[in-house]
Short mmCIF file of C-alpha atoms in Angstrom, two decimals:
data_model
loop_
_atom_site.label_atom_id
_atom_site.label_comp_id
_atom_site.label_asym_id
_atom_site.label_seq_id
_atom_site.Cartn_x
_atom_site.Cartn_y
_atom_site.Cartn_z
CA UNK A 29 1.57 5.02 -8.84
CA UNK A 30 1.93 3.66 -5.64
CA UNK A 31 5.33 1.80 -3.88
CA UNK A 32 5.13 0.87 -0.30
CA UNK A 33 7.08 -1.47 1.77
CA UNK A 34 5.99 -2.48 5.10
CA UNK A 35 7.38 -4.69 7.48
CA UNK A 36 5.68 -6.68 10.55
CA UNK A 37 6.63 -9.33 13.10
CA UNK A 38 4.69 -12.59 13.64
CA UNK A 39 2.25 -11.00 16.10
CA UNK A 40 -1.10 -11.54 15.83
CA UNK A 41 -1.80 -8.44 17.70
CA UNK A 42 -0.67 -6.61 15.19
CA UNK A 43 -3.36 -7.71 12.67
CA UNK A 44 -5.63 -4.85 13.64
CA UNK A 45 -2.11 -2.16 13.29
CA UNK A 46 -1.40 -3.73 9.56
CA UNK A 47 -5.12 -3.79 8.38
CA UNK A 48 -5.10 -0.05 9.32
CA UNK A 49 -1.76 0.93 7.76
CA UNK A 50 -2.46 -1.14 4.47
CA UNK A 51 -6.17 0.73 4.51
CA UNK A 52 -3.87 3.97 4.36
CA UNK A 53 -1.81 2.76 1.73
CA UNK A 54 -5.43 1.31 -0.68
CA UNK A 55 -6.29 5.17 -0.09
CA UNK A 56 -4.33 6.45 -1.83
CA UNK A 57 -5.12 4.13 -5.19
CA UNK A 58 -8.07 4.29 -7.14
CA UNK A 59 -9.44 1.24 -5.93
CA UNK A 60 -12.89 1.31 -4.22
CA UNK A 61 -14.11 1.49 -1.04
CA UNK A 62 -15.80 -2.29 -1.81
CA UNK A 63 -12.76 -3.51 -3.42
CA UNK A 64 -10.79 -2.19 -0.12
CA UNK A 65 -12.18 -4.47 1.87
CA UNK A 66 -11.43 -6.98 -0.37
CA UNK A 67 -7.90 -6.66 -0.52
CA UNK A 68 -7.84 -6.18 3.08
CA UNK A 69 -8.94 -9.44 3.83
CA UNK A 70 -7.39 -10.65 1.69
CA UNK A 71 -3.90 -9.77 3.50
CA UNK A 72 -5.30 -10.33 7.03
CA UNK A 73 -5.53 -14.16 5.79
CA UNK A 74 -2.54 -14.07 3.98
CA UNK A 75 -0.51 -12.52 7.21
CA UNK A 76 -2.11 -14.65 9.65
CA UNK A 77 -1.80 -17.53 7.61
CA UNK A 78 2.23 -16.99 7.37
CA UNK A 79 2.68 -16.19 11.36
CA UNK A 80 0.68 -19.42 11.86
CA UNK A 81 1.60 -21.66 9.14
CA UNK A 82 5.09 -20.18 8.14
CA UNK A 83 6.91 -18.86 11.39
CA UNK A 84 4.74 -20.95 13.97
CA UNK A 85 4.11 -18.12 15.95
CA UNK A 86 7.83 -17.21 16.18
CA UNK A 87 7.61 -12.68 17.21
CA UNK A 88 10.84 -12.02 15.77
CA UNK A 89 10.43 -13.20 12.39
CA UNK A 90 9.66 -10.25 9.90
CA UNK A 91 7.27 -10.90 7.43
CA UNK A 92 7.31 -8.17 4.35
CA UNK A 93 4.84 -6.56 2.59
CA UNK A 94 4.90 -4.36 -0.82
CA UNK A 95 2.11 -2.84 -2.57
CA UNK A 96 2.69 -1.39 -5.22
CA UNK A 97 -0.48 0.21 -7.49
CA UNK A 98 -0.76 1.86 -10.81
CA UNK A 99 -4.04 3.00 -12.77
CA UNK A 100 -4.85 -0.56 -13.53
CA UNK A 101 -4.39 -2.51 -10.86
CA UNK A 102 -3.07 -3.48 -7.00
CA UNK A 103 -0.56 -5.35 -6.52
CA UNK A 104 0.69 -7.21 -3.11
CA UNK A 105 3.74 -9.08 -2.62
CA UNK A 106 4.36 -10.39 0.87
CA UNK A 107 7.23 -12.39 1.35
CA UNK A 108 8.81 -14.23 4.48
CA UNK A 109 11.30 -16.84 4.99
CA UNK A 110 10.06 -19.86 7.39
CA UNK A 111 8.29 -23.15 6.59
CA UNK A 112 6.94 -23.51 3.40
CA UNK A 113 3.20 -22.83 3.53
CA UNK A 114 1.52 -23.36 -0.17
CA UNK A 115 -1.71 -22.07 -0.70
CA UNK A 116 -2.46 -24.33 -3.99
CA UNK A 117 -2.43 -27.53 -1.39
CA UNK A 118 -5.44 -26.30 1.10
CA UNK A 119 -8.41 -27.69 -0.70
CA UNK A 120 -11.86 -25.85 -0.86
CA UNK A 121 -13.76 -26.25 2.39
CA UNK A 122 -17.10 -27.85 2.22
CA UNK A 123 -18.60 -25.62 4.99
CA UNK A 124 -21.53 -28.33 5.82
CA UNK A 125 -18.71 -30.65 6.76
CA UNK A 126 -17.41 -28.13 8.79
CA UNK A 127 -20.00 -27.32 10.76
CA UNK A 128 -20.84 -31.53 11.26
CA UNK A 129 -16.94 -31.38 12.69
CA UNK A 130 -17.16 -28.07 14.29
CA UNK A 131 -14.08 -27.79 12.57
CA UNK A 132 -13.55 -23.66 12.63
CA UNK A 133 -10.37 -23.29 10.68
CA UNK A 134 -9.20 -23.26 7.03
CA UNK A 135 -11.18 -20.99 5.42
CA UNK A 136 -8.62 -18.47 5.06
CA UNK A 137 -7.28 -19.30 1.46
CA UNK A 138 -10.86 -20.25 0.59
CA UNK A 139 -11.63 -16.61 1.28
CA UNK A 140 -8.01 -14.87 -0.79
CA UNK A 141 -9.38 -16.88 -3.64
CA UNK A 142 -12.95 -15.30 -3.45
CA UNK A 143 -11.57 -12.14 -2.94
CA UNK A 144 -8.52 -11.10 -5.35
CA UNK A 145 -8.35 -11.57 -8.88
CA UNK A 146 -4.80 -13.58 -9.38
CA UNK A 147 -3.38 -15.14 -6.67
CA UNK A 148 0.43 -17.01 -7.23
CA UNK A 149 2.43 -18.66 -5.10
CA UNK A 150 6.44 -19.40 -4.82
CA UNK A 151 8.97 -20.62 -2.35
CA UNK A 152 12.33 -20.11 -3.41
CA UNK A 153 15.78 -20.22 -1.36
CA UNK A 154 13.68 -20.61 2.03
CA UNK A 155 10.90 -17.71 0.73
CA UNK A 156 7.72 -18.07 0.43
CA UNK A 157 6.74 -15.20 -1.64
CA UNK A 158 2.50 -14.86 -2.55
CA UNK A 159 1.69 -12.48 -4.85
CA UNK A 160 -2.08 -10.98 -5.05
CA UNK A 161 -3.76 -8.95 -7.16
CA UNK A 162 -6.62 -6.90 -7.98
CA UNK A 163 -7.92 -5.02 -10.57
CA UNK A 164 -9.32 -1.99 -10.92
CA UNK A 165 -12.33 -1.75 -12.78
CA UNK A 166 -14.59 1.54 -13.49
CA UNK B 3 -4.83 -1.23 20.28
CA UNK B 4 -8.55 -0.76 18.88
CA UNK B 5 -11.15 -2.15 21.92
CA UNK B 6 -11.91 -5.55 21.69
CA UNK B 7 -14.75 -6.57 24.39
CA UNK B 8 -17.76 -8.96 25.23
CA UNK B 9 -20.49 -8.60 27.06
CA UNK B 10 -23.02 -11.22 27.43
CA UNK B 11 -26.88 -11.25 29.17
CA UNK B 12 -29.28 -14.15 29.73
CA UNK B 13 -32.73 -13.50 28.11
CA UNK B 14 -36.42 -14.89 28.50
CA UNK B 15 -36.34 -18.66 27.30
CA UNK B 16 -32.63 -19.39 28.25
CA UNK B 17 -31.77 -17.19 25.16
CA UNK B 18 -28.05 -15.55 25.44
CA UNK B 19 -27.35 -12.33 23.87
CA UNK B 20 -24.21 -11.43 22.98
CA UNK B 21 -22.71 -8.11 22.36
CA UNK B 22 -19.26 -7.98 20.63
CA UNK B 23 -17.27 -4.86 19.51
CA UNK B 24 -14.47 -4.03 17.55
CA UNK B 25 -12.80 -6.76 15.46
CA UNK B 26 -12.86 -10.87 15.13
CA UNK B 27 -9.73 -11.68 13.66
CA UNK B 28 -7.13 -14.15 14.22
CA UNK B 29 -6.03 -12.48 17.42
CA UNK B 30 -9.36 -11.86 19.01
CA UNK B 31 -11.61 -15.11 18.08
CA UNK B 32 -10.49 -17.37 21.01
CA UNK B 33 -11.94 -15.19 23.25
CA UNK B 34 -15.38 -15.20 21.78
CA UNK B 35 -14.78 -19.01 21.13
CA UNK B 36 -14.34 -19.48 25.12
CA UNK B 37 -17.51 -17.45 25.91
CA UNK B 38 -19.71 -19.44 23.82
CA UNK B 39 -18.18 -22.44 24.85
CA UNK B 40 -18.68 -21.45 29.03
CA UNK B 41 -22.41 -21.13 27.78
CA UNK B 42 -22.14 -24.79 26.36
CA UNK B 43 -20.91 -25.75 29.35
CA UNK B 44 -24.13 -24.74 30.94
CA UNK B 45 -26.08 -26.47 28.92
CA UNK B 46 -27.21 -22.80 27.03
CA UNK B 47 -27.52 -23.26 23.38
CA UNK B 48 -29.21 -20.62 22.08
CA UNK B 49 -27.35 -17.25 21.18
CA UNK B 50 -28.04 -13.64 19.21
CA UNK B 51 -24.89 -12.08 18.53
CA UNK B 52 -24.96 -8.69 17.95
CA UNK B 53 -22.36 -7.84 15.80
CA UNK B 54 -23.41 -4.31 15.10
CA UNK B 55 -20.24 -2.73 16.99
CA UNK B 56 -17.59 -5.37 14.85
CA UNK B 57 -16.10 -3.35 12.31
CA UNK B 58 -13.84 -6.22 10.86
CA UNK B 59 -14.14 -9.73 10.71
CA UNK B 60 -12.09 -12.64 9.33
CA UNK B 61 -12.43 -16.22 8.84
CA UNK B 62 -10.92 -17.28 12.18
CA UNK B 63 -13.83 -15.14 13.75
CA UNK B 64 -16.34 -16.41 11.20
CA UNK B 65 -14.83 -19.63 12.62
CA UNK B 66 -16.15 -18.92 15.51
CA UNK B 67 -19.84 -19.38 14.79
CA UNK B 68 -19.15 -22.41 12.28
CA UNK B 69 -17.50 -24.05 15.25
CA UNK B 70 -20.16 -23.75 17.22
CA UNK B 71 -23.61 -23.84 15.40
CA UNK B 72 -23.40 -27.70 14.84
CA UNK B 73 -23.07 -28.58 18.82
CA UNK B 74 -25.79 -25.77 18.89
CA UNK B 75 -28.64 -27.06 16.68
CA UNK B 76 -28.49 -30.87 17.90
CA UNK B 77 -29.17 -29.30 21.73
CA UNK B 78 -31.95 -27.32 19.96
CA UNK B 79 -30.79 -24.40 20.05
CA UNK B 80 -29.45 -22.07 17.03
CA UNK B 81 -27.16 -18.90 16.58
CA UNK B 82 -28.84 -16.11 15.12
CA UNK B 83 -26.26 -13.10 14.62
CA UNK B 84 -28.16 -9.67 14.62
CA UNK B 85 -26.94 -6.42 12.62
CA UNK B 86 -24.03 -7.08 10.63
CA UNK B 87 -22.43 -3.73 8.65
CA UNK B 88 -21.80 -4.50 5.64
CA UNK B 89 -18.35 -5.57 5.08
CA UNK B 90 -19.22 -8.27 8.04
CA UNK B 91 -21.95 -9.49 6.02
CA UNK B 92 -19.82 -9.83 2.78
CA UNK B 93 -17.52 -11.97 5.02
CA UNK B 94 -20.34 -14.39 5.98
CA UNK B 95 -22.00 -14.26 2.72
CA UNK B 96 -18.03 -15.14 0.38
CA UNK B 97 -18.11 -17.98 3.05
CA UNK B 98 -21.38 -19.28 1.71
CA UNK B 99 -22.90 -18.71 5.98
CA UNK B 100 -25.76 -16.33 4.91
CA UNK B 101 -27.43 -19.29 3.99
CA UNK B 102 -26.96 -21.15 6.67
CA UNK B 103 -27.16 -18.41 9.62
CA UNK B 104 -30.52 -17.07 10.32
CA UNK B 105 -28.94 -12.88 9.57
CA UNK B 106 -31.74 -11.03 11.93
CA UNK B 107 -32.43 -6.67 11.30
CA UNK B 108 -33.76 -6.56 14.76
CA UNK B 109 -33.89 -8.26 18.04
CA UNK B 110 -37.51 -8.74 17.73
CA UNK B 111 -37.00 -10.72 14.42
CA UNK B 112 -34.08 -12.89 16.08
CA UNK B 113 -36.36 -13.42 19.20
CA UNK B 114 -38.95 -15.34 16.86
CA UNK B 115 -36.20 -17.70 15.94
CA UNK B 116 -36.67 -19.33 19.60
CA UNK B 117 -40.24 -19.30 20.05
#
């Protein structure tokens, strides 16, 4: 069983800083090293989606982050108050379009879809809270 | 603060080689953005980018080369990325890319992509 909290301001910089302490935390579950990356991406999106999106690049808002893993699966809430930023509204990028555009951005949701098993998605009292999940599999 | 760096050389047949290392994420990407873009701006189109020294990549670095290859291709030139590790290479490939990036083993292999 795993229950870990961590907290991070709306710096970019700090995307390599979280990756690495979350990579710490997935160590000490039984998820794989494959499935690591996986859920690490997955929160680099998420996280750079909410300092972009959410808090508009505003340092001093906190955004929160808690894993928590049993034998089963991984669990990661991360939670911030700011502008809501739903997920379920970006649509599925059609790369080729993308590329005709040179339109770089977007992809990010595309990608926590692809990469975690359940992905939900609230905003309550000013929160958004996004829940992902993985499973562990043998 | 992991190293995040650039370095760039001009090759036979106008062909730029670029060398990143260390991560392409949402805080590093402009950077590579504006290099390929100064090449753009002298009319260089064609790239290898090594990105055998990135250990971590996201989509806004991905971004980066979906950006670009589009302006790329209709001056005739391409960008052929060289060397991926593996969890790189799952990045392009969940992004459907590895289909339309040449992905090159060697330097020699990428070369042929210009000739």
């Amino acid at each position: 069983m795993i229950y870990e909290r961590v907290v991070i301001s709306s710096d970019l910089k700090f995307l390599y800083l979280t990756r690495k302490i979350i990579l710490n935390i997935l160590r000490k579950s039984k998820l794989s090293a494959e499935n690591e990356n996986k859920v690490i991406i997955a929160i680099d999106e998420a996280v750079s989606n909410v300092i972009e999106h959410s808090h508009g690049f505003q340092r001093h808002k906190p955004i929160d982050l808690v894993i928590n893993s049993n034998e089963k699966k991984i669990q990661i809430t991360i939670s911030n108050k700011g502008k809501c930023f739903n997920p379920r509204t970006v649509c599925k990028p059609d790369i080729m379009e993308s590329i005709k555009e040179g339109k770089k951005r977007g992809l990010g949701v595309f990608l926590i879809r692809q990469v975690m098993d359940k992905v939900q998605y609230s905003f309550k009292n000013g929160q958004n809270k996004l829940i992902l999940v993985k499973y562990i599999t043998k | 603060m992991a190293d995040f760096k650039i370095n760039s050389q001009k090759l036979q047949n106008n062909v730029i080689l670029i060398n990143v290392k260390g991560f392409l994420d949402a805080y590093t990407y402009g950077e590579l953005e504006q290099a390929i873009n100064d090449f753009f701006g002298q009319h260089l189109y064609k790239f290898i980018v090594d990105l055998s020294q990135v250990d971590y990549i996201s989509s806004a670095g991905a971004g980066v080369f979906i950006g670009a290859i589009g302006l790329s291709q209709e001056n005739g030139g391409n960008i052929v990325i060289i060397r991926p590790k593996p969890n790189v290479k799952e990045v392009f490939d969940l992004l459907g890319l590895s289909q339309i990036f040449t992905i090159a083993n060697s330097m020699e292999s990428a070369l042929k992509v210009f000739k």
